[in-house]
PDB file of C-alpha atoms in Angstrom:
ATOM      1  CA  MET E   1      40.744  58.167 110.036  1.00  0.00           C
ATOM      2  CA  ALA E   2      40.042  61.633 111.427  1.00  0.00           C
ATOM      3  CA  GLU E   3      41.866  63.324 114.254  1.00  0.00           C
ATOM      4  CA  GLN E   4      39.978  65.397 116.603  1.00  0.00           C
ATOM      5  CA  GLY E   5      41.139  68.652 115.188  1.00  0.00           C
ATOM      6  CA  THR E   6      39.494  67.444 111.699  1.00  0.00           C
ATOM      7  CA  VAL E   7      36.218  66.431 113.075  1.00  0.00           C
ATOM      8  CA  ASP E   8      36.017  69.759 115.119  1.00  0.00           C
ATOM      9  CA  ALA E   9      36.735  71.918 111.986  1.00  0.00           C
ATOM     10  CA  LEU E  10      33.902  69.764 110.088  1.00  0.00           C
ATOM     11  CA  ARG E  11      31.543  70.386 112.910  1.00  0.00           C
ATOM     12  CA  GLU E  12      32.106  74.182 112.987  1.00  0.00           C
ATOM     13  CA  ALA E  13      31.508  74.205 109.265  1.00  0.00           C
ATOM     14  CA  GLY E  14      28.145  72.441 109.656  1.00  0.00           C
ATOM     15  CA  ALA E  15      29.246  69.574 107.419  1.00  0.00           C
ATOM     16  CA  ALA E  16      29.843  66.429 110.187  1.00  0.00           C
ATOM     17  CA  ASP E  17      26.025  65.260 110.386  1.00  0.00           C
ATOM     18  CA  ARG E  18      26.951  62.031 108.799  1.00  0.00           C
ATOM     19  CA  LEU E  19      30.560  61.714 110.336  1.00  0.00           C
ATOM     20  CA  ASP E  20      28.556  62.097 113.728  1.00  0.00           C
ATOM     21  CA  THR E  21      26.014  59.193 112.881  1.00  0.00           C
ATOM     22  CA  GLU E  22      28.171  56.874 110.947  1.00  0.00           C
ATOM     23  CA  GLY E  23      31.796  57.308 111.955  1.00  0.00           C
ATOM     24  CA  PRO E  24      32.879  55.160 114.680  1.00  0.00           C
ATOM     25  CA  VAL E  25      34.987  56.904 117.337  1.00  0.00           C
ATOM     26  CA  HIS E  26      38.191  55.363 118.576  1.00  0.00           C
ATOM     27  CA  HIS E  27      39.486  56.048 122.045  1.00  0.00           C
ATOM     28  CA  GLY E  28      42.880  54.186 121.448  1.00  0.00           C
ATOM     29  CA  ILE E  29      44.943  52.148 119.151  1.00  0.00           C
ATOM     30  CA  LYS E  30      46.547  48.256 120.012  1.00  0.00           C
ATOM     31  CA  LEU E  31      50.053  47.451 119.230  1.00  0.00           C
ATOM     32  CA  ARG E  32      51.159  43.645 118.917  1.00  0.00           C
ATOM     33  CA  PHE E  33      54.746  42.960 118.659  1.00  0.00           C
ATOM     34  CA  ALA E  34      57.302  40.541 120.481  1.00  0.00           C
ATOM     35  CA  GLY E  35      54.417  38.443 121.271  1.00  0.00           C
ATOM     36  CA  GLU E  36      53.125  41.163 123.528  1.00  0.00           C
ATOM     37  CA  ARG E  37      49.894  43.535 123.401  1.00  0.00           C
ATOM     38  CA  HIS E  38      49.966  46.982 124.338  1.00  0.00           C
ATOM     39  CA  ARG E  39      46.885  49.564 124.076  1.00  0.00           C
ATOM     40  CA  ILE E  40      47.388  53.468 123.803  1.00  0.00           C
ATOM     41  CA  ASP E  41      44.581  55.114 125.558  1.00  0.00           C
ATOM     42  CA  PHE E  42      43.919  58.352 123.593  1.00  0.00           C
ATOM     43  CA  PRO E  43      41.865  60.209 125.947  1.00  0.00           C
ATOM     44  CA  ALA E  44      43.958  59.381 129.126  1.00  0.00           C
ATOM     45  CA  LEU E  45      47.133  60.739 127.082  1.00  0.00           C
ATOM     46  CA  ILE E  46      45.988  63.540 125.138  1.00  0.00           C
ATOM     47  CA  GLY E  47      43.298  65.443 127.129  1.00  0.00           C
ATOM     48  CA  GLY E  48      40.121  63.312 126.448  1.00  0.00           C
ATOM     49  CA  ARG E  49      40.813  63.724 122.504  1.00  0.00           C
ATOM     50  CA  THR E  50      39.718  60.668 120.113  1.00  0.00           C
ATOM     51  CA  VAL E  51      40.020  60.037 116.707  1.00  0.00           C
ATOM     52  CA  THR E  52      37.190  58.961 114.144  1.00  0.00           C
ATOM     53  CA  SER E  53      36.861  56.436 111.298  1.00  0.00           C
ATOM     54  CA  TYR E  54      35.539  57.962 108.649  1.00  0.00           C
ATOM     55  CA  ALA E  55      36.548  57.668 104.763  1.00  0.00           C
ATOM     56  CA  ARG E  56      38.167  60.514 103.078  1.00  0.00           C
ATOM     57  CA  THR E  57      35.857  59.885  99.859  1.00  0.00           C
ATOM     58  CA  GLU E  58      32.845  60.476 102.238  1.00  0.00           C
ATOM     59  CA  THR E  59      34.296  63.543 103.463  1.00  0.00           C
ATOM     60  CA  VAL E  60      34.618  64.813 100.121  1.00  0.00           C
ATOM     61  CA  ARG E  61      31.117  63.793  99.492  1.00  0.00           C
ATOM     62  CA  ASP E  62      29.800  65.790 102.513  1.00  0.00           C
ATOM     63  CA  LEU E  63      31.703  68.899 101.597  1.00  0.00           C
ATOM     64  CA  VAL E  64      30.452  68.813  98.110  1.00  0.00           C
ATOM     65  CA  GLY E  65      26.802  68.604  99.381  1.00  0.00           C
ATOM     66  CA  PHE E  66      27.542  71.364 101.483  1.00  0.00           C
ATOM     67  CA  GLN E  67      27.968  73.632  98.563  1.00  0.00           C
ATOM     68  CA  PRO E  68      25.550  76.637  99.141  1.00  0.00           C
ATOM     69  CA  VAL E  69      22.858  76.992  96.625  1.00  0.00           C
ATOM     70  CA  GLY E  70      23.260  79.491  94.342  1.00  0.00           C
ATOM     71  CA  GLY E  71      27.086  79.419  94.930  1.00  0.00           C
ATOM     72  CA  PRO E  72      29.778  79.135  92.345  1.00  0.00           C
ATOM     73  CA  PRO E  73      29.588  76.075  90.421  1.00  0.00           C
ATOM     74  CA  LEU E  74      31.504  73.066  91.040  1.00  0.00           C
ATOM     75  CA  LEU E  75      32.777  71.324  87.507  1.00  0.00           C
ATOM     76  CA  SER E  76      33.931  67.895  88.892  1.00  0.00           C
ATOM     77  CA  ASP E  77      34.190  66.582  85.225  1.00  0.00           C
ATOM     78  CA  ALA E  78      36.496  69.394  84.125  1.00  0.00           C
ATOM     79  CA  GLN E  79      40.093  68.717  83.439  1.00  0.00           C
ATOM     80  CA  ALA E  80      42.805  71.534  84.385  1.00  0.00           C
ATOM     81  CA  PRO E  81      45.664  71.141  82.157  1.00  0.00           C
ATOM     82  CA  ALA E  82      47.753  74.341  83.884  1.00  0.00           C
ATOM     83  CA  VAL E  83      47.963  77.212  86.100  1.00  0.00           C
ATOM     84  CA  VAL E  84      49.624  80.090  84.427  1.00  0.00           C
ATOM     85  CA  LYS E  85      50.646  83.743  84.919  1.00  0.00           C
ATOM     86  CA  ALA E  86      51.077  82.624  88.667  1.00  0.00           C
ATOM     87  CA  GLU E  87      53.353  85.826  89.460  1.00  0.00           C
ATOM     88  CA  SER E  88      51.006  88.384  87.766  1.00  0.00           C
ATOM     89  CA  GLY E  89      48.268  90.168  89.292  1.00  0.00           C
ATOM     90  CA  ARG E  90      45.621  87.914  87.731  1.00  0.00           C
ATOM     91  CA  PRO E  91      46.805  84.165  87.628  1.00  0.00           C
ATOM     92  CA  VAL E  92      44.663  81.987  85.145  1.00  0.00           C
ATOM     93  CA  VAL E  93      43.694  78.585  85.400  1.00  0.00           C
ATOM     94  CA  ARG E  94      43.353  76.561  81.962  1.00  0.00           C
ATOM     95  CA  PHE E  95      40.737  73.754  81.902  1.00  0.00           C
ATOM     96  CA  ARG E  96      38.616  71.945  79.796  1.00  0.00           C
ATOM     97  CA  HIS E  97      35.012  71.423  80.280  1.00  0.00           C
ATOM     98  CA  GLU E  98      32.192  69.903  77.856  1.00  0.00           C
ATOM     99  CA  GLY E  99      34.691  69.550  75.098  1.00  0.00           C
ATOM    100  CA  ARG E 100      35.548  73.541  75.085  1.00  0.00           C
ATOM    101  CA  GLU E 101      38.904  75.133  76.160  1.00  0.00           C
ATOM    102  CA  ARG E 102      38.244  77.485  78.869  1.00  0.00           C
ATOM    103  CA  ARG E 103      40.219  79.932  81.340  1.00  0.00           C
ATOM    104  CA  LEU E 104      39.274  81.034  84.553  1.00  0.00           C
ATOM    105  CA  THR E 105      41.255  84.385  85.757  1.00  0.00           C
ATOM    106  CA  CYS E 106      41.507  84.880  89.428  1.00  0.00           C
ATOM    107  CA  ASP E 107      42.545  86.998  92.134  1.00  0.00           C
ATOM    108  CA  ARG E 108      44.537  84.214  93.601  1.00  0.00           C
ATOM    109  CA  VAL E 109      44.694  80.456  92.994  1.00  0.00           C
ATOM    110  CA  ALA E 110      44.580  77.581  95.660  1.00  0.00           C
ATOM    111  CA  GLY E 111      46.285  74.904  94.189  1.00  0.00           C
ATOM    112  CA  CYS E 112      44.389  71.687  96.256  1.00  0.00           C
ATOM    113  CA  ASP E 113      44.893  69.127  93.562  1.00  0.00           C
ATOM    114  CA  GLY E 114      47.019  66.429  95.268  1.00  0.00           C
ATOM    115  CA  SER E 115      50.412  64.986  94.472  1.00  0.00           C
ATOM    116  CA  HIS E 116      49.685  64.357  90.813  1.00  0.00           C
ATOM    117  CA  GLY E 117      47.948  67.863  90.357  1.00  0.00           C
ATOM    118  CA  VAL E 118      49.282  70.615  87.663  1.00  0.00           C
ATOM    119  CA  ALA E 119      49.386  73.356  90.247  1.00  0.00           C
ATOM    120  CA  ARG E 120      52.816  72.108  91.624  1.00  0.00           C
ATOM    121  CA  ASP E 121      53.994  71.969  88.079  1.00  0.00           C
ATOM    122  CA  ALA E 122      53.874  75.915  87.703  1.00  0.00           C
ATOM    123  CA  PHE E 123      56.535  76.364  90.409  1.00  0.00           C
ATOM    124  CA  PRO E 124      59.943  76.645  88.318  1.00  0.00           C
ATOM    125  CA  THR E 125      62.391  73.768  88.913  1.00  0.00           C
ATOM    126  CA  GLU E 126      65.158  76.231  90.121  1.00  0.00           C
ATOM    127  CA  ALA E 127      63.031  77.770  92.748  1.00  0.00           C
ATOM    128  CA  SER E 128      61.730  74.609  94.432  1.00  0.00           C
ATOM    129  CA  ARG E 129      63.025  72.037  96.919  1.00  0.00           C
ATOM    130  CA  THR E 130      61.447  68.696  97.689  1.00  0.00           C
ATOM    131  CA  TYR E 131      62.042  66.655 100.603  1.00  0.00           C
ATOM    132  CA  ALA E 132      61.421  63.038  99.399  1.00  0.00           C
ATOM    133  CA  ARG E 133      61.629  59.464 100.651  1.00  0.00           C
ATOM    134  CA  HIS E 134      60.364  56.533  98.502  1.00  0.00           C
ATOM    135  CA  CYS E 135      60.400  53.064 100.246  1.00  0.00           C
ATOM    136  CA  PRO E 136      61.252  49.960  98.359  1.00  0.00           C
ATOM    137  CA  TYR E 137      57.837  48.299  99.353  1.00  0.00           C
ATOM    138  CA  SER E 138      54.283  48.968  98.822  1.00  0.00           C
ATOM    139  CA  TRP E 139      51.247  48.470 101.136  1.00  0.00           C
ATOM    140  CA  PRO E 140      48.635  45.940  99.954  1.00  0.00           C
ATOM    141  CA  GLY E 141      45.183  46.791 101.195  1.00  0.00           C
ATOM    142  CA  ILE E 142      41.871  44.998 101.359  1.00  0.00           C
ATOM    143  CA  LEU E 143      38.609  46.096 102.079  1.00  0.00           C
ATOM    144  CA  ALA E 144      35.926  43.905 102.847  1.00  0.00           C
ATOM    145  CA  ASP E 145      32.001  43.774 102.966  1.00  0.00           C
ATOM    146  CA  VAL E 146      32.282  42.516 106.594  1.00  0.00           C
ATOM    147  CA  LEU E 147      31.123  44.043 109.978  1.00  0.00           C
ATOM    148  CA  PRO E 148      34.059  45.123 112.208  1.00  0.00           C
ATOM    149  CA  SER E 149      35.779  42.622 114.014  1.00  0.00           C
ATOM    150  CA  ARG E 150      37.475  44.903 116.272  1.00  0.00           C
ATOM    151  CA  ASP E 151      36.379  47.866 118.063  1.00  0.00           C
ATOM    152  CA  GLU E 152      39.895  49.637 117.774  1.00  0.00           C
ATOM    153  CA  LEU E 153      42.826  50.004 115.148  1.00  0.00           C
ATOM    154  CA  ILE E 154      45.422  47.171 115.475  1.00  0.00           C
ATOM    155  CA  TYR E 155      49.155  47.533 114.209  1.00  0.00           C
ATOM    156  CA  ALA E 156      50.981  44.412 114.420  1.00  0.00           C
ATOM    157  CA  ARG E 157      54.614  43.875 113.696  1.00  0.00           C
ATOM    158  CA  GLY E 158      56.192  40.255 112.958  1.00  0.00           C
ATOM    159  CA  GLU E 159      59.073  38.873 111.599  1.00  0.00           C
ATOM    160  CA  ARG E 160      57.749  39.480 108.016  1.00  0.00           C
ATOM    161  CA  GLY E 161      56.711  42.726 108.375  1.00  0.00           C
ATOM    162  CA  CYS E 162      53.996  45.037 109.694  1.00  0.00           C
ATOM    163  CA  ALA E 163      50.202  45.173 109.365  1.00  0.00           C
ATOM    164  CA  PRO E 164      47.194  47.438 110.178  1.00  0.00           C
ATOM    165  CA  HIS E 165      43.716  46.131 111.198  1.00  0.00           C
ATOM    166  CA  GLY E 166      41.366  49.010 110.614  1.00  0.00           C
ATOM    167  CA  ARG E 167      37.862  49.418 111.171  1.00  0.00           C
ATOM    168  CA  ARG E 168      35.412  51.236 109.011  1.00  0.00           C
ATOM    169  CA  PRO E 169      32.019  51.916 108.820  1.00  0.00           C
ATOM    170  CA  PRO E 170      30.127  49.063 107.145  1.00  0.00           C
ATOM    171  CA  CYS E 171      29.554  49.579 103.468  1.00  0.00           C
ATOM    172  CA  PRO E 172      28.709  47.488 100.244  1.00  0.00           C
ATOM    173  CA  ILE E 173      32.441  47.829  98.713  1.00  0.00           C
ATOM    174  CA  THR E 174      35.201  45.326  98.375  1.00  0.00           C
ATOM    175  CA  ALA E 175      38.503  46.317  96.971  1.00  0.00           C
ATOM    176  CA  GLU E 176      41.983  45.059  96.691  1.00  0.00           C
ATOM    177  CA  SER E 177      44.648  47.928  96.272  1.00  0.00           C
ATOM    178  CA  VAL E 178      48.701  48.320  96.603  1.00  0.00           C
ATOM    179  CA  THR E 179      49.756  51.666  97.447  1.00  0.00           C
ATOM    180  CA  PRO E 180      53.526  52.973  97.167  1.00  0.00           C
ATOM    181  CA  MET E 181      54.915  54.023 100.214  1.00  0.00           C
ATOM    182  CA  ARG E 182      56.428  57.430  99.942  1.00  0.00           C
ATOM    183  CA  SER E 183      56.381  60.851 101.374  1.00  0.00           C
ATOM    184  CA  HIS E 184      57.346  64.129 100.137  1.00  0.00           C
ATOM    185  CA  ILE E 185      57.391  68.102 101.122  1.00  0.00           C
ATOM    186  CA  HIS E 186      57.483  70.721  98.464  1.00  0.00           C
ATOM    187  CA  GLU E 187      58.613  74.005  99.223  1.00  0.00           C
ATOM    188  CA  PRO E 188      57.799  77.016  98.792  1.00  0.00           C
ATOM    189  CA  MET E 189      54.227  76.604  99.153  1.00  0.00           C
ATOM    190  CA  ARG E 190      53.413  79.858  97.262  1.00  0.00           C
ATOM    191  CA  ARG E 191      54.395  81.549  94.069  1.00  0.00           C
ATOM    192  CA  GLY E 192      53.092  84.865  93.601  1.00  0.00           C
ATOM    193  CA  ARG E 193      49.049  84.345  93.782  1.00  0.00           C
ATOM    194  CA  LEU E 194      49.463  80.703  93.565  1.00  0.00           C
ATOM    195  CA  LEU E 195      48.958  78.974  96.835  1.00  0.00           C
ATOM    196  CA  LEU E 196      49.792  75.067  97.623  1.00  0.00           C
ATOM    197  CA  ALA E 197      47.646  73.293 100.222  1.00  0.00           C
ATOM    198  CA  GLY E 198      47.041  69.415 101.275  1.00  0.00           C
ATOM    199  CA  GLY E 199      48.743  66.868  98.992  1.00  0.00           C
ATOM    200  CA  ALA E 200      49.861  68.997  96.467  1.00  0.00           C
ATOM    201  CA  ALA E 201      52.323  70.527  98.807  1.00  0.00           C
ATOM    202  CA  HIS E 202      53.012  67.433 101.038  1.00  0.00           C
ATOM    203  CA  THR E 203      52.257  63.735 101.360  1.00  0.00           C
ATOM    204  CA  VAL E 204      53.039  61.146 104.083  1.00  0.00           C
ATOM    205  CA  ARG E 205      53.036  57.353 103.946  1.00  0.00           C
ATOM    206  CA  PRO E 206      49.267  56.304 104.040  1.00  0.00           C
ATOM    207  CA  THR E 207      49.625  53.963 106.954  1.00  0.00           C
ATOM    208  CA  GLY E 208      49.332  56.963 109.383  1.00  0.00           C
ATOM    209  CA  ALA E 209      46.096  58.042 107.684  1.00  0.00           C
ATOM    210  CA  LYS E 210      47.304  61.615 107.945  1.00  0.00           C
ATOM    211  CA  GLY E 211      46.705  63.006 104.254  1.00  0.00           C
ATOM    212  CA  LEU E 212      43.135  64.495 105.221  1.00  0.00           C
ATOM    213  CA  ASP E 213      44.137  65.663 108.882  1.00  0.00           C
ATOM    214  CA  PHE E 214      46.872  67.679 107.214  1.00  0.00           C
ATOM    215  CA  ALA E 215      45.055  69.109 104.463  1.00  0.00           C
ATOM    216  CA  VAL E 216      42.157  70.336 106.839  1.00  0.00           C
ATOM    217  CA  SER E 217      44.872  71.790 109.394  1.00  0.00           C
ATOM    218  CA  ASP E 218      46.312  73.901 105.838  1.00  0.00           C
ATOM    219  CA  VAL E 219      42.593  75.233 105.610  1.00  0.00           C
ATOM    220  CA  ARG E 220      42.093  76.089 109.135  1.00  0.00           C
ATOM    221  CA  VAL E 221      45.423  78.156 109.096  1.00  0.00           C
ATOM    222  CA  LEU E 222      44.850  79.574 105.783  1.00  0.00           C
ATOM    223  CA  ALA E 223      41.337  80.758 106.124  1.00  0.00           C
ATOM    224  CA  PRO E 224      41.897  83.740 108.880  1.00  0.00           C
ATOM    225  CA  ALA E 225      44.959  84.566 106.696  1.00  0.00           C
ATOM    226  CA  PHE E 226      43.244  85.007 103.494  1.00  0.00           C
ATOM    227  CA  ALA E 227      40.624  87.196 105.929  1.00  0.00           C
ATOM    228  CA  VAL E 228      43.676  89.572 106.812  1.00  0.00           C
ATOM    229  CA  LEU E 229      44.808  89.598 103.402  1.00  0.00           C
ATOM    230  CA  HIS E 230      41.757  90.791 101.885  1.00  0.00           C
ATOM    231  CA  ARG E 231      41.253  93.275 104.670  1.00  0.00           C
ATOM    232  CA  THR E 232      44.607  94.966 104.822  1.00  0.00           C
ATOM    233  CA  ALA E 233      46.686  93.675 101.747  1.00  0.00           C
ATOM    234  CA  SER E 234      49.258  92.019 104.044  1.00  0.00           C
ATOM    235  CA  GLY E 235      50.575  88.951 102.950  1.00  0.00           C
ATOM    236  CA  GLN E 236      52.768  88.437 106.416  1.00  0.00           C
ATOM    237  CA  LEU E 237      50.236  86.348 108.261  1.00  0.00           C
ATOM    238  CA  LEU E 238      49.806  83.997 104.844  1.00  0.00           C
ATOM    239  CA  ASP E 239      53.588  83.489 104.615  1.00  0.00           C
ATOM    240  CA  GLY E 240      53.789  82.476 108.373  1.00  0.00           C
ATOM    241  CA  CYS E 241      50.991  80.000 107.839  1.00  0.00           C
ATOM    242  CA  PHE E 242      53.265  78.226 105.044  1.00  0.00           C
ATOM    243  CA  GLU E 243      55.806  77.945 107.747  1.00  0.00           C
ATOM    244  CA  LEU E 244      53.532  76.291 110.348  1.00  0.00           C
ATOM    245  CA  SER E 245      52.298  74.000 107.710  1.00  0.00           C
ATOM    246  CA  LEU E 246      55.546  72.774 106.635  1.00  0.00           C
ATOM    247  CA  ALA E 247      56.836  72.590 110.141  1.00  0.00           C
ATOM    248  CA  ARG E 248      53.888  70.161 111.263  1.00  0.00           C
ATOM    249  CA  VAL E 249      54.037  67.961 108.396  1.00  0.00           C
ATOM    250  CA  GLY E 250      57.831  67.844 108.725  1.00  0.00           C
ATOM    251  CA  GLN E 251      57.152  65.855 112.280  1.00  0.00           C
ATOM    252  CA  ALA E 252      55.526  63.011 110.571  1.00  0.00           C
ATOM    253  CA  PRO E 253      57.929  59.950 109.858  1.00  0.00           C
ATOM    254  CA  PRO E 254      59.774  58.826 107.976  1.00  0.00           C
ATOM    255  CA  VAL E 255      62.938  61.310 108.100  1.00  0.00           C
ATOM    256  CA  LEU E 256      62.527  63.137 104.413  1.00  0.00           C
ATOM    257  CA  VAL E 257      65.819  63.442 102.359  1.00  0.00           C
ATOM    258  CA  ARG E 258      66.155  66.671 100.328  1.00  0.00           C
ATOM    259  CA  HIS E 259      66.374  66.819  96.524  1.00  0.00           C
ATOM    260  CA  ASP E 260      67.112  70.115  94.815  1.00  0.00           C
TER     261      ASP E 260
END
């Protein structure tokens, strides 16, 4: 599920052609509890804004296809075991590609490798703070190869728990999964010339489908800050972006518990 801001960002980048043609637009959600039905009208409540049902994997596919011809290579089959020298003037990404150990020396490194990546490991424990919550249950999910049965997302709560019924574009995939219910925020989001963004810095429970939206939000605030850094060598705006990102993610439920 992509928020309006995420959809707008992809359109501005010229990477929303398939999203606009294949992604169903939702004008609200339906809540069912205590034997009653309630509809939340998004456009009426938030100034005409909507959300679009479009898989995150498809968004990644669109962005990969948007890579400029002749631009830097995308090494999707490379393994990066570590980021080193983050506090030096030239941080290094160590990686393996085609059976060879390689090193990529950078001006700056953006750690966008998710909650199980290596970028966050480059932060020393004594300099890190983690706010986390792990729920004692998981979320079973079923993706069926059928046409959507409803035009909007449904959240239902009963005596045996809560279940969402989502709509996705028709696809030939049938899958079952069990997803842990966990949230975490890592701070700081910068160590020297290594920056964290997206799931490397923060994750939220999957039921709200907010991960991609938060990641795109990080990119939207970091991009102009990088432009200022490049022109003026000042990182003040960049540090402000991190505070803004953490504040936004911190508003997402559930309440997080700090672990130092």
